mmCIF file of C-alpha atoms and ligand atoms in Angstrom:
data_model
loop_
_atom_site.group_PDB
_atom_site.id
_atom_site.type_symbol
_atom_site.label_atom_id
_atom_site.label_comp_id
_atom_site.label_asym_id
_atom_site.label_seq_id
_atom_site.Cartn_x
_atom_site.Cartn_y
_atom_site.Cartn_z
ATOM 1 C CA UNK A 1 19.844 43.457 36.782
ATOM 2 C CA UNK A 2 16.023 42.974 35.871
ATOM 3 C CA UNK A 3 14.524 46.739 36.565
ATOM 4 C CA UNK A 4 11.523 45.319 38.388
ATOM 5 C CA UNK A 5 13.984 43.480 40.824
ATOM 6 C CA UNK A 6 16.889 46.256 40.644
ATOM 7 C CA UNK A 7 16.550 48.473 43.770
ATOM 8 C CA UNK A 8 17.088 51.820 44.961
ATOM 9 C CA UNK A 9 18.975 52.074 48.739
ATOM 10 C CA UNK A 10 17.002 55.170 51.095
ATOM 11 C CA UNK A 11 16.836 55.740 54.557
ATOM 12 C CA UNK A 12 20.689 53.565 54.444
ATOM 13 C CA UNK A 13 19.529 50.639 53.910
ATOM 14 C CA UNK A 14 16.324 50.323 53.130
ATOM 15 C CA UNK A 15 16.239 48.028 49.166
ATOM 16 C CA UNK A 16 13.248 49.955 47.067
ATOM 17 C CA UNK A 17 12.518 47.969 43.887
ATOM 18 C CA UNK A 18 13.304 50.511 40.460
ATOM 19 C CA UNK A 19 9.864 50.102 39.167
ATOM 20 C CA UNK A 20 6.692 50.635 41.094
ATOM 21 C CA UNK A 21 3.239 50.150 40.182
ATOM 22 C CA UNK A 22 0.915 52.911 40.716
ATOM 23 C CA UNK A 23 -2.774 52.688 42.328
ATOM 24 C CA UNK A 24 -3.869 56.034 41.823
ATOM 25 C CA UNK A 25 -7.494 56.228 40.256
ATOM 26 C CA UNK A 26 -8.106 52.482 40.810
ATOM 27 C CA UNK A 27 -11.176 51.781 42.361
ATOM 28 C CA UNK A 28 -11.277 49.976 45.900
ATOM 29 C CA UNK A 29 -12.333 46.480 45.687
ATOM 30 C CA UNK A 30 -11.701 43.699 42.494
ATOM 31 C CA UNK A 31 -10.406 46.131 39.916
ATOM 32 C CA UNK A 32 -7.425 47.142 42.426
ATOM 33 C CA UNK A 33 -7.458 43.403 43.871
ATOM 34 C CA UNK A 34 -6.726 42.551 39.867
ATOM 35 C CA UNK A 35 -4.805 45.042 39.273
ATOM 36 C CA UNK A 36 -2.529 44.237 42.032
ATOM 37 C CA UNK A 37 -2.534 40.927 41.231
ATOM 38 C CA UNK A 38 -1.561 40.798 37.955
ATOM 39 C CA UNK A 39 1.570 43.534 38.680
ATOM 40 C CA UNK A 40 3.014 41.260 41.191
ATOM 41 C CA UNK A 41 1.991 37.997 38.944
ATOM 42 C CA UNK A 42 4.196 40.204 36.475
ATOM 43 C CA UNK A 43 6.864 40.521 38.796
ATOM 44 C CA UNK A 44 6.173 44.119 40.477
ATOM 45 C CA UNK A 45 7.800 43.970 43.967
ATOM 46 C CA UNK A 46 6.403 47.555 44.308
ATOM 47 C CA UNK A 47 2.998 48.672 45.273
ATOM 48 C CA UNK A 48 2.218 52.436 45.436
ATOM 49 C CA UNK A 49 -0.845 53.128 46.822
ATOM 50 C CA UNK A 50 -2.104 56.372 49.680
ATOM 51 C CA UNK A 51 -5.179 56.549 52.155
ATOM 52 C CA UNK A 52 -6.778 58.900 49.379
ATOM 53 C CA UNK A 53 -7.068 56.389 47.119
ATOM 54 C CA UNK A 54 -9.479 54.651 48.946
ATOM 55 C CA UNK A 55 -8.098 51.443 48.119
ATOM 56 C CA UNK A 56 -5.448 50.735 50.754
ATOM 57 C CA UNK A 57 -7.732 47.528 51.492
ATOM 58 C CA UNK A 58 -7.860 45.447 48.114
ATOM 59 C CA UNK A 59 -4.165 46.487 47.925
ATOM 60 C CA UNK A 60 -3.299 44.982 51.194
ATOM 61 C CA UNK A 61 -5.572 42.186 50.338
ATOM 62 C CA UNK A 62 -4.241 41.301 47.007
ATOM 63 C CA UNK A 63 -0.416 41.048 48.512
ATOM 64 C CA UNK A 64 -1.643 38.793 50.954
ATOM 65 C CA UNK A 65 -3.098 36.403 48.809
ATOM 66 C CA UNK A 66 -0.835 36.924 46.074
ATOM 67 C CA UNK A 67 1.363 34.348 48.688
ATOM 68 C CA UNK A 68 4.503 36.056 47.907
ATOM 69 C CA UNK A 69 6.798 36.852 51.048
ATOM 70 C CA UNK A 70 5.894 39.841 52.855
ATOM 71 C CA UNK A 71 9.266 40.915 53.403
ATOM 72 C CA UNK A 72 9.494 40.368 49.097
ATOM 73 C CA UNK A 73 6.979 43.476 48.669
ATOM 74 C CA UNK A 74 7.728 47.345 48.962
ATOM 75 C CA UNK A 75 4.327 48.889 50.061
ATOM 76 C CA UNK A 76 4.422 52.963 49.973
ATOM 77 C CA UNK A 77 1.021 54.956 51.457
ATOM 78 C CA UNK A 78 0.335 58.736 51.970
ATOM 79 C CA UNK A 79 -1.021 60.848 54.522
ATOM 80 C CA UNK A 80 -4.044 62.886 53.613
ATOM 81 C CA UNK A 81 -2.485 66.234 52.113
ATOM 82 C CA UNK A 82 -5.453 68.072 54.132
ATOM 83 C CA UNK A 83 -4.203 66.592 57.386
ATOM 84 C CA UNK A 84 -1.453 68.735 59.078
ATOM 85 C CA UNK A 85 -1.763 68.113 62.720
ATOM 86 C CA UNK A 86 0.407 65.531 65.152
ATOM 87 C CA UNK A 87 -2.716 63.844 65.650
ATOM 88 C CA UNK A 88 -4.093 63.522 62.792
ATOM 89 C CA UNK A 89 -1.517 62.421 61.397
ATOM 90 C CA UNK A 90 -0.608 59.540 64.015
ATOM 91 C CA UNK A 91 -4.657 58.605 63.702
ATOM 92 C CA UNK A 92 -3.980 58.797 59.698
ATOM 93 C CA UNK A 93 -1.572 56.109 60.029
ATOM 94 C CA UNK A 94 -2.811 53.878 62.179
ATOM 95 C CA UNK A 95 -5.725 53.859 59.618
ATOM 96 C CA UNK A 96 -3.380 53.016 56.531
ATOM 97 C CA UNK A 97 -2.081 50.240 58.963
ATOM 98 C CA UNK A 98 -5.357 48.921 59.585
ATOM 99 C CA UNK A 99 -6.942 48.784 56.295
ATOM 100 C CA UNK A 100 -3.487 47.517 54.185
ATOM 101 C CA UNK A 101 -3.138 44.983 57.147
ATOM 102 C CA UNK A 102 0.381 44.217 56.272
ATOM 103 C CA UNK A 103 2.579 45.136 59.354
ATOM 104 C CA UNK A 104 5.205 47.636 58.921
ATOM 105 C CA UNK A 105 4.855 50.174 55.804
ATOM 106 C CA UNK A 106 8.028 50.459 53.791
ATOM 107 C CA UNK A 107 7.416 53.845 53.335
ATOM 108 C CA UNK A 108 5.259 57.055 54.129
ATOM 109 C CA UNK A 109 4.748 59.860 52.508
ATOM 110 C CA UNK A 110 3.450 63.781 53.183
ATOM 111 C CA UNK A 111 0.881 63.587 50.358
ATOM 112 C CA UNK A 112 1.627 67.124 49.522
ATOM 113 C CA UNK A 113 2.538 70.241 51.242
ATOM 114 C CA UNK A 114 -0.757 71.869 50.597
ATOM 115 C CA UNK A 115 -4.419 70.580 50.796
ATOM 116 C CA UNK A 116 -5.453 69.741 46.978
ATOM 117 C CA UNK A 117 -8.694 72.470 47.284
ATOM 118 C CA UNK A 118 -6.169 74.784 48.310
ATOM 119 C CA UNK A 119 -2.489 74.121 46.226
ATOM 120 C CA UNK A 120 0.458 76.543 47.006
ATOM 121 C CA UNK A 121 -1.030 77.570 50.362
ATOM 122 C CA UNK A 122 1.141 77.836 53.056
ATOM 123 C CA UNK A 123 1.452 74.802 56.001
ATOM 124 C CA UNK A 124 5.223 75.273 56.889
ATOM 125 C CA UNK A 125 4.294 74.913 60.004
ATOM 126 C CA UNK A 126 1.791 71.934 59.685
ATOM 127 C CA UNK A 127 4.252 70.129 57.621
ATOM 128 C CA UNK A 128 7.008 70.466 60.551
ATOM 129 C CA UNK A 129 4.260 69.132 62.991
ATOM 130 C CA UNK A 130 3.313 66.430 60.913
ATOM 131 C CA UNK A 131 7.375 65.161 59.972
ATOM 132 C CA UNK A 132 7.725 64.778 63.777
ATOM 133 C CA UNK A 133 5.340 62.369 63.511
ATOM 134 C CA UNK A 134 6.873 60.703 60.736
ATOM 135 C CA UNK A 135 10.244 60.918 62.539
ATOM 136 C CA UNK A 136 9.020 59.026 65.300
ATOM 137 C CA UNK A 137 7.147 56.447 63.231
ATOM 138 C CA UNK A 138 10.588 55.989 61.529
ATOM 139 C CA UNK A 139 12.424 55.637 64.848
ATOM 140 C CA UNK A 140 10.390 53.526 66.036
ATOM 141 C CA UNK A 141 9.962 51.064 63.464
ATOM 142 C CA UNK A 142 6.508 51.155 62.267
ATOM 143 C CA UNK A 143 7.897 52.504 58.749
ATOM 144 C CA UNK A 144 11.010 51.639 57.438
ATOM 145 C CA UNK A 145 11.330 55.297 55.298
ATOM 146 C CA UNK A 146 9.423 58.194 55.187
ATOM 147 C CA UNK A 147 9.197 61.056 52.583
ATOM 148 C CA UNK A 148 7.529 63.634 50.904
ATOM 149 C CA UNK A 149 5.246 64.108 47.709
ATOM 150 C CA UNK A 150 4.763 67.118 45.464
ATOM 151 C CA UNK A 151 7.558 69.202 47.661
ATOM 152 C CA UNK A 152 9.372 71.714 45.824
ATOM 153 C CA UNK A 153 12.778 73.012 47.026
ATOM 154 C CA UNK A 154 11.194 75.739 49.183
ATOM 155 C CA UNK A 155 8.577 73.277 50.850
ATOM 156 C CA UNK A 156 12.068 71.069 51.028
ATOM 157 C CA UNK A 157 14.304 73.496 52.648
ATOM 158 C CA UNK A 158 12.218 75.027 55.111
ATOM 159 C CA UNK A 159 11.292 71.766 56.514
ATOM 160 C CA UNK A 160 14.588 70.671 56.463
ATOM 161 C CA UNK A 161 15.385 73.778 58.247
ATOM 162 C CA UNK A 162 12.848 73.387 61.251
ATOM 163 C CA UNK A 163 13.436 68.991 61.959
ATOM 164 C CA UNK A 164 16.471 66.812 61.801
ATOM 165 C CA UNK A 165 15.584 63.784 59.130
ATOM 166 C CA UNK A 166 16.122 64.660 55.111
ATOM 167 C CA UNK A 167 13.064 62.699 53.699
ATOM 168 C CA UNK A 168 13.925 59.681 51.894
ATOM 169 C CA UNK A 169 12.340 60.632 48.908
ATOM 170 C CA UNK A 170 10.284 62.928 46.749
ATOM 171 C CA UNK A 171 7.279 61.604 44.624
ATOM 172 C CA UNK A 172 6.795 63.803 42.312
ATOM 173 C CA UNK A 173 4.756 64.541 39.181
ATOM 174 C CA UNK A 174 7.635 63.797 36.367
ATOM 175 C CA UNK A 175 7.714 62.361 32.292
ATOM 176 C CA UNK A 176 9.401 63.216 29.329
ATOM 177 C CA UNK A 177 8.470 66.725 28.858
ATOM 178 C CA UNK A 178 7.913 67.595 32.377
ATOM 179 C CA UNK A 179 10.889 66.639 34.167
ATOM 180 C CA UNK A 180 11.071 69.175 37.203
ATOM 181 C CA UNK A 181 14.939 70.170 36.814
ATOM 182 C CA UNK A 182 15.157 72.156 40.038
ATOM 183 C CA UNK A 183 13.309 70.143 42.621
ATOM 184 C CA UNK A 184 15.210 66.641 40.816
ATOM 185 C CA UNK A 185 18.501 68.347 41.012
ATOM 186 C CA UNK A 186 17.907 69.483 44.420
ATOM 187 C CA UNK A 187 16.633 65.854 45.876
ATOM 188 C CA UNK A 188 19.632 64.379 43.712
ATOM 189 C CA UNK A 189 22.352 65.584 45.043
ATOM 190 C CA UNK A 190 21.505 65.484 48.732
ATOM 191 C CA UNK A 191 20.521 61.750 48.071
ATOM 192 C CA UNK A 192 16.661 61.903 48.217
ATOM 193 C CA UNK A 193 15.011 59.339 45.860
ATOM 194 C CA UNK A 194 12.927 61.091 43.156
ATOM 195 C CA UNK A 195 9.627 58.925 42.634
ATOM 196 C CA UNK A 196 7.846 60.062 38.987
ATOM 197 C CA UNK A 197 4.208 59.770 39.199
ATOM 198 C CA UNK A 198 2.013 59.785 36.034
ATOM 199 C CA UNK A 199 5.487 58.296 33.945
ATOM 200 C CA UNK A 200 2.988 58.611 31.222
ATOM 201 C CA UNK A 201 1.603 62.085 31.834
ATOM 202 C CA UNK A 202 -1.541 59.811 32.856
ATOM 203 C CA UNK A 203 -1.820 58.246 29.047
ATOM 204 C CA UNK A 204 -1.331 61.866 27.116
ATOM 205 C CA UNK A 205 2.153 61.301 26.281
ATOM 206 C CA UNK A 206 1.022 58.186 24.519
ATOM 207 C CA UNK A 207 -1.443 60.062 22.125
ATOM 208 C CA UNK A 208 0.800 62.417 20.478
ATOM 209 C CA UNK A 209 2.887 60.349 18.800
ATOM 210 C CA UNK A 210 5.750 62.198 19.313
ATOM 211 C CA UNK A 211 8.169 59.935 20.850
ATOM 212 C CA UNK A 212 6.641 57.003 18.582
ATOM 213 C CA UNK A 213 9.517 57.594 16.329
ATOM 214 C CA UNK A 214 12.428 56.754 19.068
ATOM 215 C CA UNK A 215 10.471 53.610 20.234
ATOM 216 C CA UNK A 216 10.238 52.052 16.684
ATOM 217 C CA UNK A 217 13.994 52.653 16.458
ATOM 218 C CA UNK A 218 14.549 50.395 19.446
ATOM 219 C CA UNK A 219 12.018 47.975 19.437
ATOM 220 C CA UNK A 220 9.794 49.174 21.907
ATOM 221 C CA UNK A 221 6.633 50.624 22.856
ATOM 222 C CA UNK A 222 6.046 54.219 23.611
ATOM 223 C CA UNK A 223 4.939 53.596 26.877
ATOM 224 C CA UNK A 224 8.147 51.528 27.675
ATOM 225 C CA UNK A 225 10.262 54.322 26.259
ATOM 226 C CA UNK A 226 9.103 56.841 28.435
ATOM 227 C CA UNK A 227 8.929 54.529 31.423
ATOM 228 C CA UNK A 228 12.794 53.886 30.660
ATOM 229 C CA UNK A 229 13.297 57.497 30.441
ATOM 230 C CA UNK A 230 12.842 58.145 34.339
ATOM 231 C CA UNK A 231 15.508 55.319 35.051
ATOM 232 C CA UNK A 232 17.926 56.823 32.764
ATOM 233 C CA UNK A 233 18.025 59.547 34.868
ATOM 234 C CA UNK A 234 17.812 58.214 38.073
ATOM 235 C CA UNK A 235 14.188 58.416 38.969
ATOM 236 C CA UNK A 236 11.908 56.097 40.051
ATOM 237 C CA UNK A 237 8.573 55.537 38.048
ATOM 238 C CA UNK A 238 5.087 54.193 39.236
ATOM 239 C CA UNK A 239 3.269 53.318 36.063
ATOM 240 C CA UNK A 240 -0.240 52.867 36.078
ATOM 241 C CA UNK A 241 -2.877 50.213 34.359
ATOM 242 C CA UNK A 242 -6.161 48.688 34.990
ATOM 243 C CA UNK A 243 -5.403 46.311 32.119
ATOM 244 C CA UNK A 244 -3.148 43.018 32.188
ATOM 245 C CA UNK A 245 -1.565 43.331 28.945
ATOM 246 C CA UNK A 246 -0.254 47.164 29.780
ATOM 247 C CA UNK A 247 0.805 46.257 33.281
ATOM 248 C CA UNK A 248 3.318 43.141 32.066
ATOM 249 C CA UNK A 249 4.312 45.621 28.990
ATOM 250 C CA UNK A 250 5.256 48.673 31.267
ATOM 251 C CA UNK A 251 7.419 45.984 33.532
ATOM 252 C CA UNK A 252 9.242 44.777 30.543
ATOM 253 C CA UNK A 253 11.702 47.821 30.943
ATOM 254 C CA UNK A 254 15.384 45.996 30.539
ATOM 255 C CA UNK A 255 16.561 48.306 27.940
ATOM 256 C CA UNK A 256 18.860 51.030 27.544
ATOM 257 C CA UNK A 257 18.411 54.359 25.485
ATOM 258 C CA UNK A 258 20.991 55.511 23.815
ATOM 259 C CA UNK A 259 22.671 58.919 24.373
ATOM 260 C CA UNK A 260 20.648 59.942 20.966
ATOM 261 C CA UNK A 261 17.640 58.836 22.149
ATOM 262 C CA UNK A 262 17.895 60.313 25.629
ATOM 263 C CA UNK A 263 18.529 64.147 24.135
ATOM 264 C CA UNK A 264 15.604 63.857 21.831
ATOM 265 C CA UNK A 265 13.741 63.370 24.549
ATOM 266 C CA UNK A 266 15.257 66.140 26.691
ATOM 267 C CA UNK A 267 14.237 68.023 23.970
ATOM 268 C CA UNK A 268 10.166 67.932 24.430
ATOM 269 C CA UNK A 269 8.454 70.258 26.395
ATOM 270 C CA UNK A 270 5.006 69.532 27.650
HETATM 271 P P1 LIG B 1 -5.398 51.843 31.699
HETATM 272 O O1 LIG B 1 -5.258 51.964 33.204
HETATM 273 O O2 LIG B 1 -6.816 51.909 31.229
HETATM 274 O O3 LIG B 1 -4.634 50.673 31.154
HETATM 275 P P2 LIG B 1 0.228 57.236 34.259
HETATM 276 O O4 LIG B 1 0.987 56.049 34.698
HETATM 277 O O5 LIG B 1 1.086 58.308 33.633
HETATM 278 O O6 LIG B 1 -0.665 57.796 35.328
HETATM 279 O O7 LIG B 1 -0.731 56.775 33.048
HETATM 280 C C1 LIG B 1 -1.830 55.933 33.293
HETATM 281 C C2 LIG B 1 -2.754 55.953 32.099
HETATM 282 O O8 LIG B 1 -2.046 55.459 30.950
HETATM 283 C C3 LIG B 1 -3.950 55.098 32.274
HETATM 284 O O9 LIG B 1 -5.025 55.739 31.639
HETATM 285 C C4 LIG B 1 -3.588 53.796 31.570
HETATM 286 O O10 LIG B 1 -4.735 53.166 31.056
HETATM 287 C C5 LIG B 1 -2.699 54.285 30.456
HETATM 288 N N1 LIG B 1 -1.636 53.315 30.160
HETATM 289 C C6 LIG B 1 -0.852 52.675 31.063
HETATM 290 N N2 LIG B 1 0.040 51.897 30.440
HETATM 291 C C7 LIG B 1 -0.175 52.015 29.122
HETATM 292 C C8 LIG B 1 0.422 51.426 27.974
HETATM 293 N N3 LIG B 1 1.440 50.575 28.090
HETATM 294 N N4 LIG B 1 -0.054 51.798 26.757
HETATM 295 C C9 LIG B 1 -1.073 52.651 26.648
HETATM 296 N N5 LIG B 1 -1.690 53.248 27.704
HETATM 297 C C10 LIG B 1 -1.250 52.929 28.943
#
């Protein structure tokens, strides 16, 4: 089945298209309204986007008057990493709710465990006040999933070990080269959805050249090869692109790699 159509199944039986597109770094207003435009003219069914991106409104915008069923479009958006209180959290929300203006989010995510001016500090305890807020959201309908982003198996197990609902999945930073082992492994086999962010190490995988050699050898482009990468091993990727051309080429990923293919690229290391 068509990648961009294909789905994931979280939270039992909640359909997440393979293939999102990511917002991150777009500018609020037309160049994420285009953007968004062209991935779902393309066929995205998948819109990643976060209230730190600032752009929750042309996003929410665009899907609306892209005239395509709501119910047809996955919509993912992120609490603040900084904010790790029940009400802040609940106030975050409502906010993302507001500005995307689309009804029920699909799914919501803990931005990160730690506040991005201070990374690998500890908020154990902020997190666990904050997923009780997501749990309730969840229960009560106004997200159909919830998760985490940039967890690692500690920030995993000791919120797991202080509430009752395994998130549905794990965006994470992941691309050929920097694939994560532990925290994939860990979400894999307990059933939480590993999303990669930055598929294309944000454009530097592309410069190097080095997997330029597999892509010739099946037709592709480099960019599709390592977007096809994450899917080959389960993982969900959120390409990026301001540009129209880019954004139909990094949907065009109904291809397999070979067993080859797949260990050459096992074999980089960022
Ligand atoms: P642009 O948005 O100007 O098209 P990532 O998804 O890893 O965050 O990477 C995003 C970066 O990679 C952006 O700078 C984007 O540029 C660039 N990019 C996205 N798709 C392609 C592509 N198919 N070929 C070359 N560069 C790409």
């Amino acid at each position: 089945m068509p990648a961009l159509t294909d789905t994931f199944t979280i939270a039992g039986d909640v359909e997440i298209p393979k293939v999102g597109f990511g917002t991150w770094q777009i500018p609020d207003g037309s160049e994420a309204y285009d953007a968004v435009r062209v991935a779902l003219d393309a066929g995205y069914r998948h819109i990643d986007t976060a209230l730190a991106y600032g752009n929750e409104a042309s996003v929410g915008r665009a899907v609306r008057d892209s005239g395509i069923r709501r119910d047809d479009v996955f919509i993912t958006t992120k609490l603040p990493a900084e904010i790790k209180d029940a009400d802040g959290a609940r106030r975050a929300f409502e906010q993302s709710q507001r500005g995307l203006d689309l009804g029920v989010v699909d799914l919501y995510l803990i931005h990160a465990p730690w506040p991005w001016d201070s990374i690998g500090s500890d908020h154990r305890a902020g997190n666990v006040e904050v997923w009780k807020v997501f749990e309730e959201l969840w229960s009560s309908g106004r997200t159909r999933s919830i998760g985490v982003s940039n967890f690692s198996v500690e920030d995993l197990e000791s919120l797991g070990a202080a509430t009752d609902v395994v998130p549905h999945a794990n965006q994470i930073r992941w691309y050929v080269g920097s694939t994560q082992d532990d925290v994939t492994a860990w979400c894999q086999q307990r059933g939480v959805l590993v999303e990669g962010y930055s598929p294309l190490a944000t454009g530097r995988l592309l410069e190097g050249g080095t997997i330029d050699g597999i892509a010739k050898r099946v037709g592709r482009t480099p960019a599709q090869v390592a977007i096809r990468y994450l899917l080959e091993k389960g993982v969900l990727p959120l390409p990026k692109s301001v540009t129209p051309e880019r954004i139909r080429q990094n949907a065009d990923v109904d291809f397999a790699l070979d067993a080859d293919a797949i260990a050459e690229l096992d074999a980089i290391r960022d």
